[in-house]
Coordinates of C-alpha atoms (C1' of nucleotides) in Angstrom, one line a residue:
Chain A
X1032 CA 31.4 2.3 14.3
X1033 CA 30.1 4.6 17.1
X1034 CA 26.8 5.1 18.4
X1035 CA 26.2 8.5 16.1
X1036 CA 26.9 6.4 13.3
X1037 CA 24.9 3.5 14.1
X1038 CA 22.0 5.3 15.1
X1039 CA 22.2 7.9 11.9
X1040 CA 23.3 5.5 8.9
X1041 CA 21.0 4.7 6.4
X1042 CA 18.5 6.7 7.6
X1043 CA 16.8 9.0 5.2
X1044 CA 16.1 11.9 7.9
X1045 CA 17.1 12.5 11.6
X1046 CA 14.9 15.0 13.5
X1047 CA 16.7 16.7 15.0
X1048 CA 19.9 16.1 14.2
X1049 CA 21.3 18.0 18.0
X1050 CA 19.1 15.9 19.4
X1051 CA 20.3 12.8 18.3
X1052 CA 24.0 13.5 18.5
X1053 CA 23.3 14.1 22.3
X1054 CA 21.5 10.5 22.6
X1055 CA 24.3 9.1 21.0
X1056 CA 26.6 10.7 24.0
X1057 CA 25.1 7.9 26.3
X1058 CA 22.5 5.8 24.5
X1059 CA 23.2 2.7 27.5
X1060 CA 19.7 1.8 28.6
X1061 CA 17.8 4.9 26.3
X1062 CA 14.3 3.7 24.9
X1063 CA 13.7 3.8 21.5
X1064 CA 10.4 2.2 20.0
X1065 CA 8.8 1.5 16.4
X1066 CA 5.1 0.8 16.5
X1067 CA 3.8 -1.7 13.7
X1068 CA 0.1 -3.1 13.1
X1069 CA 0.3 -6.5 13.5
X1070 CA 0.7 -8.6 10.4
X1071 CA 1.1 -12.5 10.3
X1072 CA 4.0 -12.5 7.5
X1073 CA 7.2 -9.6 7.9
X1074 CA 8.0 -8.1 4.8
X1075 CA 10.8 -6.2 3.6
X1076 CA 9.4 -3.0 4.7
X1077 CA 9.5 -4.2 8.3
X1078 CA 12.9 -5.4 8.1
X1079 CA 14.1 -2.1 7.3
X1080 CA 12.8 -0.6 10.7
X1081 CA 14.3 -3.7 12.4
X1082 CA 17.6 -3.4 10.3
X1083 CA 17.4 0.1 12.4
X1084 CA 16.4 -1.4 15.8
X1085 CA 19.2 -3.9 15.7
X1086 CA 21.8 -0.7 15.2
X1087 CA 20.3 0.7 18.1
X1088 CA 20.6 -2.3 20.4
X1089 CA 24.4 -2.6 18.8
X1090 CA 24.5 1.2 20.5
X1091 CA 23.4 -0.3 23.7
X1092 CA 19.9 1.2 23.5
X1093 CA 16.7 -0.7 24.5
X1094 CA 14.1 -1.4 22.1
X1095 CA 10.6 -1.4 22.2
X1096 CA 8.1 -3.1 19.7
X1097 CA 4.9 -1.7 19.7
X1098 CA 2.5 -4.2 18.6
X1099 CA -0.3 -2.3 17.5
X1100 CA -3.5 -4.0 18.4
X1101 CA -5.8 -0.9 19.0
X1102 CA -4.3 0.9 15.9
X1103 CA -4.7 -1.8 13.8
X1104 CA -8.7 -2.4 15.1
X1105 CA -9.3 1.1 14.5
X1106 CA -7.8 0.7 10.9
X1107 CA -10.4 -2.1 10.3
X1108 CA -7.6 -4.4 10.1
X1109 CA -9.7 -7.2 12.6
X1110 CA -11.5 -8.0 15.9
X1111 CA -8.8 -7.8 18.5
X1112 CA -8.3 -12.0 18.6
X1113 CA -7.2 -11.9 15.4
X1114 CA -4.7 -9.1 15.6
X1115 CA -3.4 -10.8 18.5
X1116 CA -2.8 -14.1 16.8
X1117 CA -1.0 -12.4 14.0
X1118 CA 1.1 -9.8 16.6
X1119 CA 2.0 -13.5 18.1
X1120 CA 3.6 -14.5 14.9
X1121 CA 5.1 -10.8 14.2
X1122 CA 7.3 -11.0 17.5
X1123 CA 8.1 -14.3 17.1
X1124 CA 9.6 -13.5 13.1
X1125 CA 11.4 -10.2 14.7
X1126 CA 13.4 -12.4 17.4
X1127 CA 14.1 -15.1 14.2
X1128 CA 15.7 -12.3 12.3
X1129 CA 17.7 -11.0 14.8
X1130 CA 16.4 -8.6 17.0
X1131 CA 18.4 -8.8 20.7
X1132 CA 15.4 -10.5 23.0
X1133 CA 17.8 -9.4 25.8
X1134 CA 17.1 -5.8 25.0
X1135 CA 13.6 -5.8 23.2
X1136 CA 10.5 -5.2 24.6
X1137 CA 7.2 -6.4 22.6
X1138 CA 4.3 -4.6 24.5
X1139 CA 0.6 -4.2 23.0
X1140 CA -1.1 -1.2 22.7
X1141 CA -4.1 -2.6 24.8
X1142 CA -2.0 -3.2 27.7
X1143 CA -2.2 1.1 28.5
X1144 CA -4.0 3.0 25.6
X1145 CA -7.0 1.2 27.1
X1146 CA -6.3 3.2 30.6
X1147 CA -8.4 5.7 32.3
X1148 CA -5.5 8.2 32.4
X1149 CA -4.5 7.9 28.9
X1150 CA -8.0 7.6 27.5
X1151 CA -8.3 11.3 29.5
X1152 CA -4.7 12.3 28.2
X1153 CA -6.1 11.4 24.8
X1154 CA -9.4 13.3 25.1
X1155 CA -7.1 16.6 26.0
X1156 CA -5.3 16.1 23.1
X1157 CA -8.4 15.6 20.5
X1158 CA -9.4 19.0 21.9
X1159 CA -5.9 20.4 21.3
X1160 CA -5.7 19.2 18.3
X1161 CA -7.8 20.5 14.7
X1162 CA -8.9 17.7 12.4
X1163 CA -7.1 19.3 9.2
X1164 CA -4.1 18.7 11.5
X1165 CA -4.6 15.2 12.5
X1166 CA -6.2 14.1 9.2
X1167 CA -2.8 15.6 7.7
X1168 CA -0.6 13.8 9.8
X1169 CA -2.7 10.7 8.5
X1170 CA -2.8 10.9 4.8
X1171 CA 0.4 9.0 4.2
X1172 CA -1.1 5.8 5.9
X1173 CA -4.2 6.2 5.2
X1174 CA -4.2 6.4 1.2
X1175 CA -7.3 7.0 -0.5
X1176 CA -9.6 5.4 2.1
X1177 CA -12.6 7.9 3.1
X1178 CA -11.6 10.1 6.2
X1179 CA -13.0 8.3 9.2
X1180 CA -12.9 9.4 12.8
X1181 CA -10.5 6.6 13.7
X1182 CA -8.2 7.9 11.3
X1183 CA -8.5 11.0 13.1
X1184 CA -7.2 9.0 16.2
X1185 CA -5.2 7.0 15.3
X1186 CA -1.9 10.2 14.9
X1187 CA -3.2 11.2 18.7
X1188 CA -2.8 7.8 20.2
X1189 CA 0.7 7.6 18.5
X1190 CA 1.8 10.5 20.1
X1191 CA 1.0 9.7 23.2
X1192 CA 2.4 6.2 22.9
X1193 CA 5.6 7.8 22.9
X1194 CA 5.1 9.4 25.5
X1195 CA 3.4 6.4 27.8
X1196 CA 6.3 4.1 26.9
X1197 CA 8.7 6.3 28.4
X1198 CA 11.0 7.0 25.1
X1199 CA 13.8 9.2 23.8
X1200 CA 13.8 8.2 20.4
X1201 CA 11.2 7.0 17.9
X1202 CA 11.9 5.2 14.8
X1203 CA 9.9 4.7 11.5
X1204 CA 9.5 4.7 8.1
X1205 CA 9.7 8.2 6.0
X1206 CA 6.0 7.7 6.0
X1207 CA 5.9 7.5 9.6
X1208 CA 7.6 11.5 9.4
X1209 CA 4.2 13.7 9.6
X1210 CA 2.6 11.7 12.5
X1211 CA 6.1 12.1 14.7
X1212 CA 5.5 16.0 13.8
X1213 CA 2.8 16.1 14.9
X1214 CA 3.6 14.6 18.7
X1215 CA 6.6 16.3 18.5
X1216 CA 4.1 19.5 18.1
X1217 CA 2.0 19.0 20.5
X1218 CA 3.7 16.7 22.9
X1219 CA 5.0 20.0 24.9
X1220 CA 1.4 21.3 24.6
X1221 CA 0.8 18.8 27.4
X1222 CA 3.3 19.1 29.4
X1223 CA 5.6 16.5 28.3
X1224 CA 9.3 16.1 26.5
X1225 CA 9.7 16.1 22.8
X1226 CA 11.8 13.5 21.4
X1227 CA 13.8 13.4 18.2
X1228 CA 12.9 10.5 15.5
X1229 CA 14.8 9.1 12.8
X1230 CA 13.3 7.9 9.4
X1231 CA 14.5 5.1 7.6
X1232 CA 13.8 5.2 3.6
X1233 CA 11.1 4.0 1.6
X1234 CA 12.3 1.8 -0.8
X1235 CA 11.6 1.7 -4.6
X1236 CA 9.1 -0.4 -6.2
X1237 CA 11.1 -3.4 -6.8
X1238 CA 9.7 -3.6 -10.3
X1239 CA 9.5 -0.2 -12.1
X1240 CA 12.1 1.2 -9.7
X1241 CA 9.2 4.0 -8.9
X1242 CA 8.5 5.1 -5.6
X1243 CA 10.2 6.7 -2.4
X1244 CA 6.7 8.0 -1.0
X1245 CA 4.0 4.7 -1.0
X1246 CA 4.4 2.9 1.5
X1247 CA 4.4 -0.6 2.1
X1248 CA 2.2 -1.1 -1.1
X1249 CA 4.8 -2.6 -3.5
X1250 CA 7.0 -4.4 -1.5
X1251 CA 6.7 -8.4 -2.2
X1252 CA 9.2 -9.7 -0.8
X1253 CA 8.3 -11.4 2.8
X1254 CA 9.4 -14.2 5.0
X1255 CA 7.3 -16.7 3.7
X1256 CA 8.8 -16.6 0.6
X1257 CA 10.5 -20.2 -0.7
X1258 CA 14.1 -19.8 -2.0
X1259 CA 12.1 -19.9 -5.6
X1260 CA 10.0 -17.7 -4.7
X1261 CA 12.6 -14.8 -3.5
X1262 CA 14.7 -15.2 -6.7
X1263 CA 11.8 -14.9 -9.1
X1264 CA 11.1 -11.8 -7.3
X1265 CA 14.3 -10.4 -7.5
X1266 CA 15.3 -11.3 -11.0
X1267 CA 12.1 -9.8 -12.2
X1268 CA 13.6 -6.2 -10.4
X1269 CA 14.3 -3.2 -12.3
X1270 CA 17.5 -3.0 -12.6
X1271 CA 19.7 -0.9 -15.1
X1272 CA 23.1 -1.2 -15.0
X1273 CA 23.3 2.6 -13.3
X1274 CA 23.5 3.6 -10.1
X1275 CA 20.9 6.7 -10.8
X1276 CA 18.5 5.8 -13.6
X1277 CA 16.9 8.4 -15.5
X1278 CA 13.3 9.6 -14.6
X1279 CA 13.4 9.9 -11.5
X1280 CA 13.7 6.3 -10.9
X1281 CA 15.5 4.0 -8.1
X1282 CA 17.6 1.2 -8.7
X1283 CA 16.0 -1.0 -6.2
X1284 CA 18.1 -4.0 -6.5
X1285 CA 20.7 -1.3 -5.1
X1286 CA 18.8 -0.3 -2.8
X1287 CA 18.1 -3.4 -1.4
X1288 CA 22.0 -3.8 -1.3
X1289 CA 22.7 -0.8 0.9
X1290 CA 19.4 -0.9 3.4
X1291 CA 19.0 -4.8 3.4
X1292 CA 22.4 -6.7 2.8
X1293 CA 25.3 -4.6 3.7
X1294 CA 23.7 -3.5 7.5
X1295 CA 23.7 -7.0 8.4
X1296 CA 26.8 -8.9 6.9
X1297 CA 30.9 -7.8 6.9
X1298 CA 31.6 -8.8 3.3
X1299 CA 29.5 -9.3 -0.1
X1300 CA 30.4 -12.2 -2.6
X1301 CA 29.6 -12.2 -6.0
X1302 CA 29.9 -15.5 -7.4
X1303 CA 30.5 -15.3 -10.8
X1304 CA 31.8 -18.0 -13.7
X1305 CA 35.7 -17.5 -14.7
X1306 CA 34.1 -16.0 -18.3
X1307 CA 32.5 -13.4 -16.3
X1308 CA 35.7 -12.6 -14.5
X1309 CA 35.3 -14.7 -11.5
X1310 CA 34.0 -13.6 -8.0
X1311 CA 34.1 -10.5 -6.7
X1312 CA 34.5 -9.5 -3.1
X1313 CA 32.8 -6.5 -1.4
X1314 CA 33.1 -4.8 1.5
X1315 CA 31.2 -1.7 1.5
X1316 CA 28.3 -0.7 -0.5
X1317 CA 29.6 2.2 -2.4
X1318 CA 32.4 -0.4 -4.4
X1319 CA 29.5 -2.5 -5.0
X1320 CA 27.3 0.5 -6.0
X1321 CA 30.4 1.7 -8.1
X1322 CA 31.1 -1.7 -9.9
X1323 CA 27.6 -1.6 -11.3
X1324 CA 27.8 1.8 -12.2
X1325 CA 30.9 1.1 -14.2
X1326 CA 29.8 -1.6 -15.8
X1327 CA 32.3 -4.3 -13.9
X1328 CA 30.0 -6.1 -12.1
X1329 CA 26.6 -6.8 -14.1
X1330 CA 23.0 -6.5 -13.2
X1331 CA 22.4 -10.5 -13.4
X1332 CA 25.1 -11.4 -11.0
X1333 CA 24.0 -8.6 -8.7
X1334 CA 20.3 -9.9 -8.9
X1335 CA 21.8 -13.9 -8.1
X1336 CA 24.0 -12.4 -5.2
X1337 CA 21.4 -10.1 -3.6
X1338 CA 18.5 -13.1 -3.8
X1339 CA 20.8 -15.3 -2.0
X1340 CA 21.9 -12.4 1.0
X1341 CA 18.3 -12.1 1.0
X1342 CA 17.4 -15.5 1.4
X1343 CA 19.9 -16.0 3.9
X1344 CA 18.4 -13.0 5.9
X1345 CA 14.9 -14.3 5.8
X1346 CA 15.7 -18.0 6.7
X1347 CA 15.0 -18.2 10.2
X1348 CA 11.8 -15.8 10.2
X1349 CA 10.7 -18.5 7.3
X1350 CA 11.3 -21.2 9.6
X1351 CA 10.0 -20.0 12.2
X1352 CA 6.7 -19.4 10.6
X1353 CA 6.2 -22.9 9.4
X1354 CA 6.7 -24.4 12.6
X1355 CA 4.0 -21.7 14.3
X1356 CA 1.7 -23.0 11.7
X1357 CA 2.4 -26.5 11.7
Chain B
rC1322 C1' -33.9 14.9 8.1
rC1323 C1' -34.1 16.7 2.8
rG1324 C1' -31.9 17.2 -2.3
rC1325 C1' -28.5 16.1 -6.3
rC1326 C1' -24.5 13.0 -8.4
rC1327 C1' -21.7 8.4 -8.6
rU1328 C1' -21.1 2.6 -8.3
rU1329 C1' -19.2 -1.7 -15.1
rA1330 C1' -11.9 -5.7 -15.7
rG1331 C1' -6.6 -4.9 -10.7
rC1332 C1' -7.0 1.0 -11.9
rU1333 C1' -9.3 5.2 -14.7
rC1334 C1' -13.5 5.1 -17.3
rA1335 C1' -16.9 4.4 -22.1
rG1336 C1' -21.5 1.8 -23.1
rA1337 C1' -27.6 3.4 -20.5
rC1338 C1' -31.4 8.4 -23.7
rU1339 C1' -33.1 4.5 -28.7
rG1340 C1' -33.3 -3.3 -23.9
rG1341 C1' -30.6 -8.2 -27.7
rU1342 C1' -26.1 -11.2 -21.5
rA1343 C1' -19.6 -5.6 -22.4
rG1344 C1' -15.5 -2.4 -24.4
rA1345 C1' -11.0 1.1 -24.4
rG1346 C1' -6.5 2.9 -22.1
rC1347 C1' -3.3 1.6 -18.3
rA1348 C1' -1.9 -2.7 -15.4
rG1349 C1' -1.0 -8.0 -15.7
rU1350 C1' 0.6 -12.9 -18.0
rC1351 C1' 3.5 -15.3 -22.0
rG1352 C1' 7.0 -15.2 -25.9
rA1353 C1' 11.1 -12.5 -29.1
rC1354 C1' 15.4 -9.3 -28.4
rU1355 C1' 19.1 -8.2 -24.7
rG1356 C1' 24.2 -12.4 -20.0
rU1357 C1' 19.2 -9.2 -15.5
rA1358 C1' 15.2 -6.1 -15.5
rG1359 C1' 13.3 -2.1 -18.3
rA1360 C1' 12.3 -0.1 -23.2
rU1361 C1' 10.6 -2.1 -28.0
rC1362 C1' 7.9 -5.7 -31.0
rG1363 C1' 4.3 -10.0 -31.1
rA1364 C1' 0.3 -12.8 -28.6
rC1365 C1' -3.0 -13.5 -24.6
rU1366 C1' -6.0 -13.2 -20.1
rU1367 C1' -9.5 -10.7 -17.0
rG1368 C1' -15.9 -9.3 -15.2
rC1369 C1' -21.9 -11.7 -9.2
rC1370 C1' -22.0 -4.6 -15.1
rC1371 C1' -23.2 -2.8 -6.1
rC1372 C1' -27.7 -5.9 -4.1
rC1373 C1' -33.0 -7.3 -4.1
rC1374 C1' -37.8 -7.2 -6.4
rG1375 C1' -40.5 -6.1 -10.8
rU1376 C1' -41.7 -5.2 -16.4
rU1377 C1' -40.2 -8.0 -20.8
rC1378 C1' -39.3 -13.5 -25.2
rA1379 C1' -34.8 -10.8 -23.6
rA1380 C1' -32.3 -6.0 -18.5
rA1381 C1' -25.6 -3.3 -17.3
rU1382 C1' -29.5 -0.5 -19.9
rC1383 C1' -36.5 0.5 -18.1
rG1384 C1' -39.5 0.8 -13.0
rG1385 C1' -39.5 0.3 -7.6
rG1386 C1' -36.8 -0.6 -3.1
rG1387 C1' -32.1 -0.9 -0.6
rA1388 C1' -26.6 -0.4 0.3
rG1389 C1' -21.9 2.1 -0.2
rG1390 C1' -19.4 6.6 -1.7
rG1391 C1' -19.2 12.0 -3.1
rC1392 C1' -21.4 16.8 -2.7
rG1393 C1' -25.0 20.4 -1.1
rG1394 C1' -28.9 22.4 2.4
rA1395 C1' -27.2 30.1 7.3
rC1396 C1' -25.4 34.5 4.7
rC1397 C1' -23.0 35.8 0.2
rA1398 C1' -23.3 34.7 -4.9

RNA sequence: CCGCCCUUAGCUCAGACUGGUAGAGCAGUCGACUGUAGAUCGACUUGCCCCCCGUUCAAAUCGGGGAGGGCGGACCA
């Protein structure tokens, strides 16, 4: 696979496009970063960034983690001892599921947003910067929560992290798209370099198969999940035995598939009973996709197949936890 | 600082005028039907009624105080 490919598959949008084919002319030793609040559990939603990161490193590119400490105090989310604790956890659970310690960088956002020159850099910005702009970069993360200041903040910081941490590429989630327009807006406004960003997907509620723009809200599945626990979850998914179900709706057991399961292993096997027609072997997601679709391989195999893939995937983050709280 | 409105189940809200310790829809849980889930049908669960004080035999409801949220307070209309 080359490094266009790697950098570009699975993602939902690449901004801009030019600017990420030249990256992927020499990505060796380029900085691309992802910024998450700390949280003391991973869920799916953060694997799906990672899933990205680890492409990246596979391209050669370095990776920085942002852990978020001053974004998530001014989203209320903890005094800064308790973010830390749970940031603590978050790295450790990245490494456990495969992220290249080699080539990954976990730096918090106190270590420089806390700066004189930044604080300055940030003040320039607020002024460059209208509140119906920033507040609309927001209102994807910020749900129905009353506008505060912080919120107004919050975009401006992330802007200049990318600029402060000395990147050519961020990543994120789709929701993660208006804040990244807005540094990219205003980034030259001060003087410094735009970079282009790539979006992974938001996956579908894994129950009604709704979704594609809430964010983290629906997804259940996390690495502290037993065995038990993980196929519960997944054979309660929505899952039709179509690739596109009507409505509007995602198949999110397929999704899961293509963003979750066939990014990180070479081959898929169904294991089935000979009255079903015996195992089934998979290389790609489209036959997989296509087998459902037709009818050949059936939702309740799929479900058993993907919750073990999954478990398999979240196995060493799991274990990793317990012995951090042990 | 001043004024008006709102706060009841996870969510959206009814109930308040005419006090008698709470309801609907959606969500959720469990069964039936499907080799999954959903849909459908059947059953079930859920509450510091924002807080404090007072009136009363009795307060979600009346009175006072407070908190949180929304909106308004130039001109124009």
């Amino acid at each position: 696979m080359d490094a266009y490919e790697l950098l570009t598959r699975n993602a939902e949008e690449v901004v801009t496009d030019e600017e990420v084919r030249d990256l992927a002319e020499d990505p060796a030793g380029k900085r691309a970063y992802v910024g998450y609040e700390p949280s003391g559990v991973l869920h799916l939603g953060h694997l799906l960034t990672a899933n990205k990161l680890i492409d990246l490193q596979d391209a050669g590119m370095e990776v920085v983690v942002l852990l978020a400490d001053v974004h998530a105090y001014l989203n209320e989310k903890g005094t800064f001892e308790e973010i830390r604790d749970t940031a603590e956890q978050m790295k450790a659970q990245f490494l456990a599921y495969g992220l290249d310690e080699a080539q990954t960088e976990f730096v918090y956002g106190s270590e420089f947003q806390l700066e004189e020159e930044y604080t300055l850099d940030l003040h320039h910005l607020e002024r460059e910067t209208t509140m119906n702009r920033a507040q609309r970069a927001m209102a994807e993360i910020q749900g129905d929560e009353t506008a505060k200041v912080s919120h107004l903040v919050y975009p401006l910081m992330q802007t200049l992290d990318i600029e402060y941490l000395d990147l050519d590429l961020a990543v994120g989630g789709l929701d993660q798209r208006k804040v990244h327009m807005l540094a990219r807006e205003k980034l030259p406004e001060l003087d410094y370099d735009v970079r282009p960003a790539i979006h992974t997907p938001i996956v579908a509620d894994l129950t009604s198969g709704e979704g594609k723009m809430s964010s983290s809200e629906g997804i259940s599945i996390s690495m502290e999940d037993s065995t038990e626990e993980l196929e519960e979850k997944v054979n309660s998914a929505f899952c039709p035995p179509t690739r596109e179900p009507e409505d509007d709706l995602e198949n999110p057991v397929l999704e899961l598939f293509e963003y979750h399961v066939f990014p990180r292993f070479e081959e898929v096997v169904v294991e089935r009973p000979d009255k079903y027609g015996g195992d089934l072997t998979y290389e790609g997601y489209e036959d997989l996709a296509e087998d459902l679709d037709s009818g050949e391989l059936h939702p309740a195999d799929a479900k058993g197949t993907l919750a073990s893939y999954l478990d398999e995937l979240i196995a060493p983050g799991r274990e990793k936890l317990r012995e951090l709280r042990s």
